[in-house]
XYZ file of C-alpha atoms in Angstrom:
414
model
C -34.580 -2.167 46.009
C -31.599 0.372 45.862
C -30.027 1.456 49.489
C -30.530 5.089 49.858
C -27.352 7.242 50.846
C -28.248 10.731 51.173
C -25.244 13.031 52.172
C -25.925 16.896 53.932
C -23.801 19.215 52.614
C -21.567 19.756 49.707
C -18.418 21.204 51.069
C -15.211 20.088 51.390
C -16.191 16.730 53.209
C -19.723 16.211 51.809
C -18.975 16.775 48.173
C -15.889 14.328 48.734
C -17.802 11.807 50.640
C -20.385 11.982 47.759
C -17.573 10.877 45.349
C -16.019 8.299 46.801
C -18.932 6.596 47.857
C -20.082 6.681 43.782
C -16.567 4.868 42.836
C -16.944 2.591 45.778
C -20.717 1.129 44.960
C -22.136 -0.125 41.852
C -25.062 2.420 40.520
C -27.608 -0.271 40.519
C -27.382 -0.905 43.883
C -27.397 2.566 45.528
C -28.851 5.479 45.060
C -26.307 8.730 46.177
C -28.359 12.218 46.998
C -25.989 15.308 47.408
C -28.226 17.951 49.699
C -26.427 21.577 49.602
C -27.939 24.732 49.650
C -26.011 26.372 46.741
C -25.309 24.981 43.035
C -22.003 25.373 43.286
C -18.646 24.246 45.233
C -17.578 27.213 48.129
C -13.689 27.120 48.531
C -13.723 27.707 52.124
C -9.779 27.969 52.500
C -9.670 30.879 49.979
C -12.631 33.581 51.838
C -9.603 35.552 52.516
C -8.987 35.958 48.775
C -12.355 36.537 48.180
C -12.727 39.014 50.832
C -9.792 41.558 49.016
C -11.476 41.803 45.964
C -9.780 38.381 44.019
C -12.301 36.005 42.162
C -12.459 32.273 42.224
C -12.767 29.622 39.645
C -16.284 28.978 39.564
C -17.296 25.131 39.943
C -20.927 24.106 39.533
C -21.904 21.028 41.081
C -23.962 19.776 37.933
C -20.885 19.907 36.176
C -18.893 18.261 38.169
C -20.887 15.453 39.204
C -22.003 14.752 35.758
C -22.078 10.997 34.579
C -21.413 10.089 38.375
C -24.813 8.698 39.370
C -24.917 10.895 42.186
C -28.063 12.889 42.446
C -28.019 16.832 43.082
C -30.393 18.424 45.721
C -30.254 22.091 45.777
C -32.201 22.504 48.822
C -31.631 23.691 52.733
C -31.620 21.230 55.380
C -34.512 22.616 58.273
C -34.165 19.338 60.030
C -33.089 15.597 60.566
C -35.202 13.066 62.238
C -32.755 10.120 63.144
C -35.590 7.792 64.329
C -37.783 8.042 61.483
C -34.965 7.998 59.456
C -35.902 11.407 57.182
C -34.771 14.810 56.313
C -36.769 17.688 55.714
C -35.820 20.034 52.965
C -36.855 23.309 51.738
C -36.032 24.009 47.900
C -33.611 27.325 47.739
C -35.359 30.016 45.871
C -37.657 27.504 44.168
C -35.771 26.914 41.390
C -35.764 23.533 40.447
C -33.831 20.461 41.536
C -31.762 18.194 39.032
C -31.442 14.455 39.037
C -28.131 12.183 38.567
C -26.139 15.144 37.629
C -27.064 15.260 34.474
C -27.005 18.868 33.847
C -31.004 19.018 33.633
C -33.578 20.087 35.546
C -36.338 18.117 36.297
C -39.235 19.778 37.907
C -40.075 22.424 40.136
C -40.030 20.568 43.660
C -42.665 21.907 46.793
C -41.235 24.107 49.237
C -40.436 21.406 51.850
C -40.001 18.279 51.071
C -39.490 14.945 53.416
C -36.572 12.547 51.990
C -35.997 9.402 53.566
C -32.965 7.601 53.890
C -30.974 4.114 54.382
C -27.648 5.741 55.656
C -26.712 9.317 56.264
C -23.898 11.294 56.109
C -24.200 14.357 57.821
C -21.824 16.887 56.680
C -22.954 20.748 57.509
C -19.462 21.476 59.003
C -19.650 24.918 60.969
C -19.869 28.556 60.443
C -19.307 31.490 62.117
C -19.211 31.905 65.925
C -19.613 35.454 67.616
C -18.439 33.697 70.998
C -21.532 35.980 72.126
C -19.151 38.630 73.052
C -21.436 42.527 72.812
C -21.367 43.977 69.412
C -19.831 41.237 67.500
C -23.252 40.172 65.386
C -23.854 44.117 64.737
C -20.384 45.330 64.015
C -18.040 42.293 63.005
C -17.640 41.198 59.682
C -17.040 36.991 59.367
C -15.281 35.367 56.296
C -16.389 31.811 57.522
C -18.598 31.436 54.377
C -19.317 33.250 50.996
C -21.919 35.506 52.235
C -19.813 37.323 54.785
C -16.662 37.506 52.819
C -18.852 38.922 49.803
C -19.696 41.310 52.794
C -16.492 42.057 53.458
C -15.444 42.797 49.906
C -17.548 45.713 49.082
C -16.422 47.161 52.916
C -12.958 46.937 52.066
C -13.793 48.395 48.908
C -15.191 51.619 50.289
C -13.077 52.641 53.002
C -10.406 55.411 52.012
C -6.759 55.701 52.624
C -5.465 55.275 56.438
C -8.826 53.859 57.498
C -8.365 51.143 60.641
C -9.177 47.457 59.987
C -8.833 45.215 62.976
C -8.705 41.410 62.530
C -9.702 39.774 66.146
C -8.047 36.253 65.945
C -4.673 35.200 66.071
C -5.571 31.614 64.529
C -5.090 30.462 61.012
C -7.690 31.907 59.975
C -7.248 35.426 61.341
C -3.355 34.721 60.279
C -4.241 34.732 56.373
C -6.784 37.557 56.611
C -4.670 40.126 58.094
C -1.819 39.640 56.044
C -4.238 39.020 52.516
C -5.528 42.336 53.517
C -2.365 44.129 54.597
C -0.770 43.422 51.056
C -3.630 43.707 48.916
C -4.324 47.260 50.888
C -1.114 48.701 51.706
C -2.864 52.259 52.098
C -5.130 50.717 55.006
C -3.977 50.798 58.419
C -4.344 47.092 59.271
C -3.796 45.693 63.080
C -4.425 42.287 64.773
C -5.684 41.181 68.014
C -4.448 37.869 69.463
C -5.647 36.683 72.408
C -2.131 34.800 72.713
C 0.914 35.232 71.537
C 1.890 36.068 67.602
C 1.744 32.301 66.827
C 2.925 31.354 69.730
C 2.273 27.425 69.193
C 4.494 27.688 65.918
C 7.954 26.528 66.031
C 11.023 29.612 66.720
C 11.703 28.993 63.240
C 8.122 29.659 62.196
C 7.355 32.217 64.638
C 10.336 34.159 63.325
C 8.980 34.007 59.633
C 5.256 35.274 60.608
C 6.904 38.106 62.578
C 9.038 39.081 59.959
C 5.706 39.075 57.578
C 4.038 41.035 59.842
C 6.306 43.292 60.569
C 7.121 44.010 56.299
C 3.463 44.218 55.540
C 3.069 46.765 58.105
C 0.201 44.723 60.753
C 0.896 46.008 64.478
C 0.089 43.204 66.303
C -1.514 43.512 69.874
C -0.332 40.088 71.795
C -2.507 39.035 74.511
C -5.157 41.118 74.128
C -8.748 39.738 74.642
C -11.378 41.608 72.678
C -14.257 41.728 75.098
C -16.945 43.925 72.716
C -17.207 45.703 68.869
C -18.878 48.683 68.284
C -19.122 50.782 65.009
C -15.777 52.582 64.881
C -13.630 50.642 68.103
C -13.217 47.281 69.493
C -12.604 47.497 72.982
C -10.470 45.099 74.754
C -9.823 44.080 78.766
C -7.907 46.349 79.787
C -10.325 49.070 79.038
C -8.527 50.168 75.711
C -10.294 50.765 72.764
C -8.962 50.195 69.024
C -10.229 52.142 66.352
C -11.680 50.115 63.945
C -13.539 51.187 60.712
C -13.724 47.509 59.860
C -13.754 44.954 62.285
C -12.892 41.088 61.008
C -14.095 38.443 63.719
C -11.834 35.162 62.856
C -11.835 33.373 66.912
C -13.638 30.414 65.619
C -16.257 28.174 64.764
C -19.632 26.933 65.700
C -21.504 23.863 64.098
C -24.854 24.175 62.327
C -27.209 23.651 65.248
C -29.574 20.592 63.502
C -27.504 18.126 65.216
C -27.924 19.246 68.912
C -31.618 19.406 67.559
C -31.871 15.972 66.447
C -31.792 12.827 69.167
C -28.096 12.414 68.248
C -25.523 11.904 70.706
C -23.269 15.045 70.887
C -21.011 17.011 72.804
C -21.553 20.398 74.795
C -20.775 22.548 71.720
C -23.324 20.073 68.948
C -20.720 18.285 67.586
C -21.586 15.119 66.769
C -19.971 11.823 69.080
C -18.897 9.246 66.037
C -16.260 6.022 66.467
C -13.108 5.344 64.024
C -14.847 4.720 61.293
C -17.387 8.660 61.863
C -20.046 6.011 62.672
C -22.334 7.840 65.388
C -22.254 6.664 68.643
C -25.521 6.515 69.122
C -27.131 6.220 65.607
C -25.368 3.332 63.363
C -27.160 4.013 60.582
C -25.487 7.795 60.671
C -21.999 8.843 60.016
C -20.487 12.830 60.451
C -18.021 14.333 58.533
C -15.501 17.221 58.969
C -16.612 19.905 61.377
C -19.920 18.369 62.444
C -18.227 15.733 64.079
C -15.930 15.063 66.835
C -13.505 12.536 65.793
C -10.517 11.603 67.504
C -6.747 11.228 66.153
C -3.473 10.270 67.249
C -3.136 10.092 71.166
C -6.613 10.259 71.255
C -6.894 14.096 70.950
C -9.989 15.623 69.022
C -9.195 15.896 65.665
C -9.340 20.546 65.087
C -11.967 21.674 62.871
C -9.927 21.905 59.256
C -10.008 21.168 56.081
C -6.785 18.869 56.972
C -8.914 16.046 58.880
C -12.512 16.947 56.995
C -11.332 15.213 53.983
C -9.872 12.172 55.718
C -12.636 12.047 57.862
C -14.952 11.770 54.163
C -12.189 8.780 53.271
C -12.845 6.763 55.926
C -16.606 7.289 56.241
C -16.870 6.296 52.704
C -14.810 3.400 52.493
C -16.715 1.963 55.963
C -20.099 2.533 54.083
C -19.037 0.916 51.258
C -16.948 -1.717 53.345
C -20.255 -2.511 55.493
C -22.527 -2.902 52.652
C -20.524 -5.587 50.883
C -18.865 -7.321 53.633
C -15.962 -5.614 52.989
C -12.813 -5.181 55.587
C -13.454 -1.647 57.619
C -10.979 0.489 57.304
C -8.770 0.895 60.592
C -6.161 4.000 59.387
C -5.664 6.377 61.645
C -6.110 9.818 60.717
C -3.159 11.765 61.472
C -1.696 15.505 60.731
C 1.585 16.062 58.755
C 1.791 19.940 58.398
C 0.006 23.109 58.942
C -0.375 25.053 55.799
C -0.693 29.181 56.048
C -0.526 31.573 53.720
C 0.688 34.742 54.350
C -0.850 37.120 51.159
C 0.325 35.959 48.131
C 4.004 36.354 48.098
C 4.924 34.864 51.590
C 3.697 31.097 53.105
C 4.599 29.559 55.791
C 4.725 25.820 56.373
C 4.719 23.957 59.673
C 5.233 20.577 60.218
C 4.062 18.954 62.889
C 3.489 15.565 64.718
C 1.187 13.442 64.293
C -1.288 14.665 67.032
C -0.816 17.881 65.383
C 1.989 19.598 67.427
C 4.542 22.043 65.608
C 8.454 20.407 65.263
C 11.348 22.200 64.860
C 11.042 22.267 60.567
C 8.989 24.837 58.408
C 9.312 25.638 55.179
C 9.069 29.771 54.742
C 8.804 32.189 52.152
C 7.555 32.360 48.133
C 8.550 28.374 48.080
C 5.787 27.777 51.168
C 3.554 30.019 49.367
C 2.778 27.991 46.429
C 3.467 24.946 48.495
C 0.009 26.219 49.640
C -1.276 27.220 46.688
C -0.592 23.787 45.228
C -2.230 22.447 48.294
C -5.448 24.034 47.719
C -5.582 23.532 44.246
C -5.216 20.157 44.835
C -8.199 19.741 47.762
C -10.154 21.590 45.215
C -9.305 19.117 42.152
C -9.753 16.096 44.353
C -13.614 17.836 44.935
C -14.229 18.906 41.061
C -12.732 15.052 39.630
C -15.123 12.688 42.201
C -14.742 9.541 40.303
C -11.242 9.807 38.707
C -8.736 7.018 39.405
C -9.577 3.284 39.647
C -13.184 2.750 41.168
C -13.032 -0.208 42.560
C -16.875 -0.274 43.493
C -18.433 -3.585 45.026
C -21.636 -5.071 44.596
C -23.963 -4.542 47.784
C -24.652 -7.619 49.467
C -28.503 -8.005 49.215
C -28.899 -9.444 52.863
C -26.856 -6.833 54.846
C -28.523 -3.463 53.528
C -32.063 -4.142 52.405
C -33.926 -0.168 51.898
C -35.330 1.319 54.881
C -33.196 -1.217 57.232
C -30.075 0.166 59.648
C -26.973 -0.748 58.029
C -24.904 -3.096 60.488
C -21.262 -4.011 59.919
C -20.549 -7.213 57.901
C -17.698 -6.963 59.027
């Protein structure tokens, strides 16, 4: 019988994991099912572009996975039972669920369905985190996903010239959002509220360039500013200052999907799944977790940050480990490390901050238009890798029969 592999979530990490597994394993040996609520791939790293009115290239999964043997299940995951090794899903919009990526729909699935797995790859990622700050959920906008970015897009389009926009959060997402908005809408009064100094984790060269760009775009920067509440027309800071805001964009962090915490998986206090170097769950060896949903460590034992730069190598690691354990091959032993942080500052400017293996800034940095083109190539390369899941040497290996009977746990074969 085929070994059943279910991948939950088709963001960068889930889609990459499913495609890499299809490259590593023979179709006769495994049944790979990719579960996702939406029928097309969302380039999450471009949500700030979508929010200001730019259109993104459609990337339907039916085309991306056609001919790969990966079965697409258009459904929302509602429960994971790691003891019974089942996943409960609800078909999205009551629509058809496709079989192996042929593009041809099969019969309509029931509202709820229980899927059984032998190996589970948990890649449900993360979403918006309001931090429990009063008024954020009611009045602020977010760009953690496509629905939020589209809502912000509609709201920005209705703003008259001169109206104030406040982006809260001085991390990578906040910097990309505030510069994109200021560039696309120079008629607005755009401000950034950062909890620390502007780009205080960057090198001196990086900080200077960031300051130069925000000044050129007319962005008002409020440094060392904690926003303690959000209302319909303003935000309030810790010192009692009221900043006018016809639109507030909240970018202070991400929260993982709550399903893992609701299961018997061992998780952190924030709900991230604890994994080993192969992305295998510490509590349930037939479960792997990748991307924002997992807490993995990199060089120096430091946790990998939530990012595409972490998630894609985690997906490679998990897929290769699963294939190795099923086929009796050698387990991967590659440490996941960082090389740079790529920051778009609108369409015309960028910043490539080179970093140590454990993500600390070094003196070297690229800036300006060349950095903007570099970042664009990185984004296109990431999307291309997802859209071509089995391109390149397949290196498929046959499953060792004794290692993976259907319904049994995947144990290390190497």
